[in-house]
PDB file of C-alpha atoms in Angstrom:
ATOM      1  CA  UNK A   1      -0.217 -16.376   2.698  1.00  0.00           C
ATOM      2  CA  UNK A   2       3.340 -15.362   1.969  1.00  0.00           C
ATOM      3  CA  UNK A   3       5.311 -13.873   4.877  1.00  0.00           C
ATOM      4  CA  UNK A   4       7.234 -10.628   4.433  1.00  0.00           C
ATOM      5  CA  UNK A   5       9.785  -9.477   6.999  1.00  0.00           C
ATOM      6  CA  UNK A   6      11.478  -6.113   6.951  1.00  0.00           C
ATOM      7  CA  UNK A   7      14.512  -4.979   8.881  1.00  0.00           C
ATOM      8  CA  UNK A   8      15.398  -2.932  10.721  1.00  0.00           C
ATOM      9  CA  UNK A   9      12.034  -1.800  12.120  1.00  0.00           C
ATOM     10  CA  UNK A  10      13.461   1.604  13.004  1.00  0.00           C
ATOM     11  CA  UNK A  11      16.414   3.521  11.633  1.00  0.00           C
ATOM     12  CA  UNK A  12      17.720   6.901  12.754  1.00  0.00           C
ATOM     13  CA  UNK A  13      20.315   8.653  10.613  1.00  0.00           C
ATOM     14  CA  UNK A  14      22.031  11.961  10.306  1.00  0.00           C
ATOM     15  CA  UNK A  15      21.667  13.791   7.028  1.00  0.00           C
ATOM     16  CA  UNK A  16      24.212  12.599   4.486  1.00  0.00           C
ATOM     17  CA  UNK A  17      24.473   9.048   5.787  1.00  0.00           C
ATOM     18  CA  UNK A  18      23.805   5.956   3.707  1.00  0.00           C
ATOM     19  CA  UNK A  19      21.474   3.116   4.671  1.00  0.00           C
ATOM     20  CA  UNK A  20      20.313  -0.324   3.596  1.00  0.00           C
ATOM     21  CA  UNK A  21      16.828  -1.673   4.230  1.00  0.00           C
ATOM     22  CA  UNK A  22      16.136  -5.369   3.863  1.00  0.00           C
ATOM     23  CA  UNK A  23      13.040  -7.358   2.866  1.00  0.00           C
ATOM     24  CA  UNK A  24      12.849 -11.145   3.199  1.00  0.00           C
ATOM     25  CA  UNK A  25       9.951 -13.148   1.826  1.00  0.00           C
ATOM     26  CA  UNK A  26       8.918 -16.727   2.416  1.00  0.00           C
ATOM     27  CA  UNK A  27       7.952 -17.954  -1.065  1.00  0.00           C
ATOM     28  CA  UNK A  28       8.422 -17.350  -4.775  1.00  0.00           C
ATOM     29  CA  UNK A  29       7.084 -14.044  -6.027  1.00  0.00           C
ATOM     30  CA  UNK A  30       6.210 -12.514  -9.367  1.00  0.00           C
ATOM     31  CA  UNK A  31       6.097  -8.941  -8.115  1.00  0.00           C
ATOM     32  CA  UNK A  32       7.968  -6.965  -5.488  1.00  0.00           C
ATOM     33  CA  UNK A  33       7.419  -3.303  -4.848  1.00  0.00           C
ATOM     34  CA  UNK A  34       9.071  -0.783  -2.529  1.00  0.00           C
ATOM     35  CA  UNK A  35       7.020   2.150  -1.267  1.00  0.00           C
ATOM     36  CA  UNK A  36       7.682   5.255   0.783  1.00  0.00           C
ATOM     37  CA  UNK A  37       4.782   6.396   2.934  1.00  0.00           C
ATOM     38  CA  UNK A  38       5.101  10.114   3.539  1.00  0.00           C
ATOM     39  CA  UNK A  39       3.876  11.890   6.708  1.00  0.00           C
ATOM     40  CA  UNK A  40       0.482  12.511   5.070  1.00  0.00           C
ATOM     41  CA  UNK A  41      -0.037   8.817   4.463  1.00  0.00           C
ATOM     42  CA  UNK A  42       0.489   8.707   0.703  1.00  0.00           C
ATOM     43  CA  UNK A  43       2.291   5.625  -0.557  1.00  0.00           C
ATOM     44  CA  UNK A  44       4.763   6.580  -3.226  1.00  0.00           C
ATOM     45  CA  UNK A  45       5.995   3.908  -5.606  1.00  0.00           C
ATOM     46  CA  UNK A  46       9.770   3.684  -5.434  1.00  0.00           C
ATOM     47  CA  UNK A  47      10.534   0.505  -7.345  1.00  0.00           C
ATOM     48  CA  UNK A  48       8.758  -2.310  -9.123  1.00  0.00           C
ATOM     49  CA  UNK A  49      11.498  -4.912  -8.909  1.00  0.00           C
ATOM     50  CA  UNK A  50      10.616  -8.628  -8.983  1.00  0.00           C
ATOM     51  CA  UNK A  51      14.272  -9.339  -9.815  1.00  0.00           C
ATOM     52  CA  UNK A  52      17.485  -7.571 -10.687  1.00  0.00           C
ATOM     53  CA  UNK A  53      18.780  -4.119  -9.834  1.00  0.00           C
ATOM     54  CA  UNK A  54      17.349  -0.665 -10.488  1.00  0.00           C
ATOM     55  CA  UNK A  55      18.484   2.825  -9.638  1.00  0.00           C
ATOM     56  CA  UNK A  56      16.630   6.099  -9.377  1.00  0.00           C
ATOM     57  CA  UNK A  57      18.726   9.019  -8.224  1.00  0.00           C
ATOM     58  CA  UNK A  58      19.955   8.446  -4.669  1.00  0.00           C
ATOM     59  CA  UNK A  59      17.871   5.290  -4.338  1.00  0.00           C
ATOM     60  CA  UNK A  60      18.600   1.872  -5.691  1.00  0.00           C
ATOM     61  CA  UNK A  61      17.147  -1.579  -5.140  1.00  0.00           C
ATOM     62  CA  UNK A  62      18.218  -5.136  -5.716  1.00  0.00           C
ATOM     63  CA  UNK A  63      16.043  -8.238  -5.603  1.00  0.00           C
ATOM     64  CA  UNK A  64      17.564 -11.719  -5.524  1.00  0.00           C
ATOM     65  CA  UNK A  65      14.456 -13.762  -6.200  1.00  0.00           C
ATOM     66  CA  UNK A  66      16.180 -17.135  -5.890  1.00  0.00           C
ATOM     67  CA  UNK A  67      17.293 -16.253  -2.352  1.00  0.00           C
ATOM     68  CA  UNK A  68      14.019 -14.514  -1.476  1.00  0.00           C
ATOM     69  CA  UNK A  69      15.214 -11.098  -0.433  1.00  0.00           C
ATOM     70  CA  UNK A  70      15.376  -7.540  -1.635  1.00  0.00           C
ATOM     71  CA  UNK A  71      17.474  -4.577  -0.527  1.00  0.00           C
ATOM     72  CA  UNK A  72      16.737  -0.868  -0.756  1.00  0.00           C
ATOM     73  CA  UNK A  73      19.724   1.461  -0.641  1.00  0.00           C
ATOM     74  CA  UNK A  74      19.425   5.120   0.254  1.00  0.00           C
ATOM     75  CA  UNK A  75      22.542   7.184  -0.259  1.00  0.00           C
ATOM     76  CA  UNK A  76      23.272  10.687   1.054  1.00  0.00           C
ATOM     77  CA  UNK A  77      20.028  10.692   3.012  1.00  0.00           C
ATOM     78  CA  UNK A  78      18.010  13.899   3.370  1.00  0.00           C
ATOM     79  CA  UNK A  79      15.402  14.935   5.925  1.00  0.00           C
ATOM     80  CA  UNK A  80      12.755  14.518   3.254  1.00  0.00           C
ATOM     81  CA  UNK A  81      13.583  10.812   3.121  1.00  0.00           C
ATOM     82  CA  UNK A  82      11.981  10.393   6.547  1.00  0.00           C
ATOM     83  CA  UNK A  83       8.887   8.216   6.692  1.00  0.00           C
ATOM     84  CA  UNK A  84       7.986   4.557   6.525  1.00  0.00           C
ATOM     85  CA  UNK A  85       9.380   2.294   3.831  1.00  0.00           C
ATOM     86  CA  UNK A  86       7.288  -0.722   2.914  1.00  0.00           C
ATOM     87  CA  UNK A  87       8.176  -3.778   0.915  1.00  0.00           C
ATOM     88  CA  UNK A  88       5.271  -5.712  -0.618  1.00  0.00           C
ATOM     89  CA  UNK A  89       5.145  -8.833  -2.755  1.00  0.00           C
ATOM     90  CA  UNK A  90       2.722 -10.812  -4.900  1.00  0.00           C
ATOM     91  CA  UNK A  91       3.108 -14.555  -4.632  1.00  0.00           C
ATOM     92  CA  UNK A  92       3.760 -16.487  -7.805  1.00  0.00           C
ATOM     93  CA  UNK A  93       0.407 -18.275  -7.729  1.00  0.00           C
ATOM     94  CA  UNK A  94      -1.683 -15.122  -7.523  1.00  0.00           C
ATOM     95  CA  UNK A  95      -4.075 -14.313 -10.366  1.00  0.00           C
ATOM     96  CA  UNK A  96      -5.275 -10.939  -9.049  1.00  0.00           C
ATOM     97  CA  UNK A  97      -2.020  -9.445  -7.895  1.00  0.00           C
ATOM     98  CA  UNK A  98      -2.781  -9.295  -4.170  1.00  0.00           C
ATOM     99  CA  UNK A  99       0.088  -7.579  -2.333  1.00  0.00           C
ATOM    100  CA  UNK A 100       1.443  -8.864   0.972  1.00  0.00           C
ATOM    101  CA  UNK A 101       3.062  -6.101   3.000  1.00  0.00           C
ATOM    102  CA  UNK A 102       5.874  -6.167   5.504  1.00  0.00           C
ATOM    103  CA  UNK A 103       5.601  -4.175   8.721  1.00  0.00           C
ATOM    104  CA  UNK A 104       7.779  -1.411   7.335  1.00  0.00           C
ATOM    105  CA  UNK A 105      10.955   0.399   8.355  1.00  0.00           C
ATOM    106  CA  UNK A 106      10.474   3.756  10.080  1.00  0.00           C
ATOM    107  CA  UNK A 107      13.285   6.020   8.886  1.00  0.00           C
ATOM    108  CA  UNK A 108      14.089   9.269  10.650  1.00  0.00           C
ATOM    109  CA  UNK A 109      16.739  11.546   9.162  1.00  0.00           C
ATOM    110  CA  UNK A 110      18.019  14.362  11.377  1.00  0.00           C
ATOM    111  CA  UNK A 111      19.583  17.546   9.974  1.00  0.00           C
TER     112      UNK A 111
ATOM    113  CA  UNK B   1       3.562   7.122 -13.246  1.00  0.00           C
ATOM    114  CA  UNK B   2      -0.081   6.117 -12.980  1.00  0.00           C
ATOM    115  CA  UNK B   3      -2.309   8.295 -10.791  1.00  0.00           C
ATOM    116  CA  UNK B   4      -5.006   7.145  -8.383  1.00  0.00           C
ATOM    117  CA  UNK B   5      -7.277   9.635  -6.648  1.00  0.00           C
ATOM    118  CA  UNK B   6      -9.446   9.230  -3.574  1.00  0.00           C
ATOM    119  CA  UNK B   7     -12.300  11.371  -2.360  1.00  0.00           C
ATOM    120  CA  UNK B   8     -12.816  12.647   0.241  1.00  0.00           C
ATOM    121  CA  UNK B   9      -9.366  12.958   1.782  1.00  0.00           C
ATOM    122  CA  UNK B  10     -10.891  13.205   5.243  1.00  0.00           C
ATOM    123  CA  UNK B  11     -14.363  12.904   6.698  1.00  0.00           C
ATOM    124  CA  UNK B  12     -15.925  13.288  10.130  1.00  0.00           C
ATOM    125  CA  UNK B  13     -19.333  11.752  10.689  1.00  0.00           C
ATOM    126  CA  UNK B  14     -21.722  10.896  13.476  1.00  0.00           C
ATOM    127  CA  UNK B  15     -22.130   7.351  14.729  1.00  0.00           C
ATOM    128  CA  UNK B  16     -24.786   5.481  12.771  1.00  0.00           C
ATOM    129  CA  UNK B  17     -24.356   7.313   9.490  1.00  0.00           C
ATOM    130  CA  UNK B  18     -22.922   5.890   6.261  1.00  0.00           C
ATOM    131  CA  UNK B  19     -19.877   7.196   4.467  1.00  0.00           C
ATOM    132  CA  UNK B  20     -18.907   6.625   0.830  1.00  0.00           C
ATOM    133  CA  UNK B  21     -15.302   6.806  -0.348  1.00  0.00           C
ATOM    134  CA  UNK B  22     -14.448   6.979  -4.055  1.00  0.00           C
ATOM    135  CA  UNK B  23     -11.326   5.626  -5.690  1.00  0.00           C
ATOM    136  CA  UNK B  24     -10.500   6.540  -9.281  1.00  0.00           C
ATOM    137  CA  UNK B  25      -7.689   5.584 -11.617  1.00  0.00           C
ATOM    138  CA  UNK B  26      -7.156   8.796 -13.560  1.00  0.00           C
ATOM    139  CA  UNK B  27      -4.961   7.811 -16.490  1.00  0.00           C
ATOM    140  CA  UNK B  28      -5.309   4.060 -16.821  1.00  0.00           C
ATOM    141  CA  UNK B  29      -7.920   1.341 -16.703  1.00  0.00           C
ATOM    142  CA  UNK B  30      -7.767  -0.906 -13.674  1.00  0.00           C
ATOM    143  CA  UNK B  31      -9.374  -4.298 -13.855  1.00  0.00           C
ATOM    144  CA  UNK B  32      -8.641  -4.794 -10.177  1.00  0.00           C
ATOM    145  CA  UNK B  33      -8.784  -2.367  -7.272  1.00  0.00           C
ATOM    146  CA  UNK B  34      -7.933  -3.056  -3.655  1.00  0.00           C
ATOM    147  CA  UNK B  35      -9.131  -1.517  -0.408  1.00  0.00           C
ATOM    148  CA  UNK B  36      -6.873  -1.336   2.636  1.00  0.00           C
ATOM    149  CA  UNK B  37      -7.201  -0.126   6.173  1.00  0.00           C
ATOM    150  CA  UNK B  38      -4.289   1.209   8.208  1.00  0.00           C
ATOM    151  CA  UNK B  39      -4.151   1.871  11.936  1.00  0.00           C
ATOM    152  CA  UNK B  40      -1.553   4.259  13.410  1.00  0.00           C
ATOM    153  CA  UNK B  41       2.002   2.941  13.236  1.00  0.00           C
ATOM    154  CA  UNK B  42       0.882  -0.300  11.610  1.00  0.00           C
ATOM    155  CA  UNK B  43       1.144  -1.814   8.173  1.00  0.00           C
ATOM    156  CA  UNK B  44      -1.614  -1.873   5.585  1.00  0.00           C
ATOM    157  CA  UNK B  45      -4.319  -4.484   6.065  1.00  0.00           C
ATOM    158  CA  UNK B  46      -6.127  -5.670   2.938  1.00  0.00           C
ATOM    159  CA  UNK B  47      -9.896  -5.506   3.327  1.00  0.00           C
ATOM    160  CA  UNK B  48     -11.120  -6.590  -0.092  1.00  0.00           C
ATOM    161  CA  UNK B  49     -10.261  -7.086  -3.728  1.00  0.00           C
ATOM    162  CA  UNK B  50     -12.598  -5.507  -6.227  1.00  0.00           C
ATOM    163  CA  UNK B  51     -13.015  -6.512  -9.856  1.00  0.00           C
ATOM    164  CA  UNK B  52     -14.983  -4.492 -12.372  1.00  0.00           C
ATOM    165  CA  UNK B  53     -18.439  -5.898 -12.916  1.00  0.00           C
ATOM    166  CA  UNK B  54     -18.259  -8.609 -10.270  1.00  0.00           C
ATOM    167  CA  UNK B  55     -18.655  -8.992  -6.529  1.00  0.00           C
ATOM    168  CA  UNK B  56     -15.757  -8.050  -4.318  1.00  0.00           C
ATOM    169  CA  UNK B  57     -13.711 -10.671  -2.523  1.00  0.00           C
ATOM    170  CA  UNK B  58     -13.420  -9.892   1.163  1.00  0.00           C
ATOM    171  CA  UNK B  59     -10.601 -10.908   3.485  1.00  0.00           C
ATOM    172  CA  UNK B  60     -11.371 -13.072   6.453  1.00  0.00           C
ATOM    173  CA  UNK B  61     -12.847 -11.075   9.307  1.00  0.00           C
ATOM    174  CA  UNK B  62     -14.057  -8.171   7.156  1.00  0.00           C
ATOM    175  CA  UNK B  63     -17.845  -7.755   7.249  1.00  0.00           C
ATOM    176  CA  UNK B  64     -19.103  -7.447   3.695  1.00  0.00           C
ATOM    177  CA  UNK B  65     -22.453  -6.000   4.830  1.00  0.00           C
ATOM    178  CA  UNK B  66     -20.658  -3.254   6.711  1.00  0.00           C
ATOM    179  CA  UNK B  67     -18.061  -2.402   4.084  1.00  0.00           C
ATOM    180  CA  UNK B  68     -19.913  -2.326   0.770  1.00  0.00           C
ATOM    181  CA  UNK B  69     -17.728  -2.246  -2.309  1.00  0.00           C
ATOM    182  CA  UNK B  70     -18.889  -1.406  -5.803  1.00  0.00           C
ATOM    183  CA  UNK B  71     -16.613  -1.488  -8.848  1.00  0.00           C
ATOM    184  CA  UNK B  72     -18.871   0.063 -11.462  1.00  0.00           C
ATOM    185  CA  UNK B  73     -16.302   0.788 -14.142  1.00  0.00           C
ATOM    186  CA  UNK B  74     -12.669   0.216 -15.039  1.00  0.00           C
ATOM    187  CA  UNK B  75     -11.760   3.534 -13.418  1.00  0.00           C
ATOM    188  CA  UNK B  76     -14.013   3.756 -10.354  1.00  0.00           C
ATOM    189  CA  UNK B  77     -14.479   1.740  -7.187  1.00  0.00           C
ATOM    190  CA  UNK B  78     -16.379   2.866  -4.102  1.00  0.00           C
ATOM    191  CA  UNK B  79     -16.262   1.770  -0.484  1.00  0.00           C
ATOM    192  CA  UNK B  80     -19.285   2.527   1.693  1.00  0.00           C
ATOM    193  CA  UNK B  81     -18.925   2.185   5.445  1.00  0.00           C
ATOM    194  CA  UNK B  82     -22.477   1.547   6.589  1.00  0.00           C
ATOM    195  CA  UNK B  83     -23.750   2.510  10.038  1.00  0.00           C
ATOM    196  CA  UNK B  84     -20.316   3.714  11.038  1.00  0.00           C
ATOM    197  CA  UNK B  85     -19.195   3.485  14.654  1.00  0.00           C
ATOM    198  CA  UNK B  86     -16.151   4.930  16.439  1.00  0.00           C
ATOM    199  CA  UNK B  87     -14.225   1.678  16.009  1.00  0.00           C
ATOM    200  CA  UNK B  88     -14.457   2.170  12.221  1.00  0.00           C
ATOM    201  CA  UNK B  89     -12.334   5.295  12.540  1.00  0.00           C
ATOM    202  CA  UNK B  90      -9.197   4.631  10.531  1.00  0.00           C
ATOM    203  CA  UNK B  91      -7.163   5.515   7.451  1.00  0.00           C
ATOM    204  CA  UNK B  92      -8.614   3.854   4.336  1.00  0.00           C
ATOM    205  CA  UNK B  93      -6.446   3.505   1.239  1.00  0.00           C
ATOM    206  CA  UNK B  94      -7.301   2.185  -2.186  1.00  0.00           C
ATOM    207  CA  UNK B  95      -5.005   0.931  -4.899  1.00  0.00           C
ATOM    208  CA  UNK B  96      -5.412   0.091  -8.558  1.00  0.00           C
ATOM    209  CA  UNK B  97      -3.534  -2.517 -10.462  1.00  0.00           C
ATOM    210  CA  UNK B  98      -2.248  -2.466 -13.990  1.00  0.00           C
ATOM    211  CA  UNK B  99      -2.386  -6.098 -14.985  1.00  0.00           C
ATOM    212  CA  UNK B 100      -0.518  -7.202 -18.048  1.00  0.00           C
ATOM    213  CA  UNK B 101       1.510 -10.262 -18.962  1.00  0.00           C
ATOM    214  CA  UNK B 102       4.565 -10.296 -16.686  1.00  0.00           C
ATOM    215  CA  UNK B 103       3.613  -6.955 -15.146  1.00  0.00           C
ATOM    216  CA  UNK B 104       1.209  -6.137 -12.298  1.00  0.00           C
ATOM    217  CA  UNK B 105       2.257  -2.960 -10.511  1.00  0.00           C
ATOM    218  CA  UNK B 106      -0.088  -1.386  -7.974  1.00  0.00           C
ATOM    219  CA  UNK B 107      -0.584   2.343  -7.498  1.00  0.00           C
ATOM    220  CA  UNK B 108      -2.093   3.842  -4.376  1.00  0.00           C
ATOM    221  CA  UNK B 109      -4.508   6.646  -3.705  1.00  0.00           C
ATOM    222  CA  UNK B 110      -3.697   9.319  -1.108  1.00  0.00           C
ATOM    223  CA  UNK B 111      -6.021   7.776   1.479  1.00  0.00           C
ATOM    224  CA  UNK B 112      -9.128   8.860   3.358  1.00  0.00           C
ATOM    225  CA  UNK B 113      -9.012   9.580   7.055  1.00  0.00           C
ATOM    226  CA  UNK B 114     -12.352   8.653   8.638  1.00  0.00           C
ATOM    227  CA  UNK B 115     -13.308   9.833  12.118  1.00  0.00           C
ATOM    228  CA  UNK B 116     -16.586   8.617  13.574  1.00  0.00           C
ATOM    229  CA  UNK B 117     -17.866  10.565  16.573  1.00  0.00           C
TER     230      UNK B 117
END
């Protein structure tokens, strides 16, 4: 299956700082999603972004499909941003939409 | 966005009993649902892919007789952990997929925390 690598594995920030999370994938994809897993375990959809750039408030994401990577930007981070951020992709040949997950980035934001 | 519910949110059971977990898509029809398992501080591990009206497709290493999946309708899939043992204790998460031409976003339920004593 397709390989998904996320970096960094851990990130510690002070409130107000900006950060960039990276997701590399090993093959062509027709879906890429970014999720935030909150402390209760719920995965929250942040972006559906197989290509291009999207913004939602303090968060934005860019996927460069031809170069097989995606970036998630968090600006002016808040303590509530803490949690694990996952990148997941569906390979181009998939008919059922099976997601392949990276190992995640654990973000901790201190007040 | 689309909403997926899971019930129960947590369950404690004795070793040897069976536990059923329900996954529902509340405001959309999902032709495909997925079941994942997550251990502490690890990523999600896909257990099986479930299509309405057909048998589930299990990932390698997942025992289909132990983890029974039924996808009875376009809005409901169930996972039954049969004869549960302590090693089955984990966080189980379902997701539902909206499949359309050029669009296949997945939405996740809140998860079920299973503890087997």
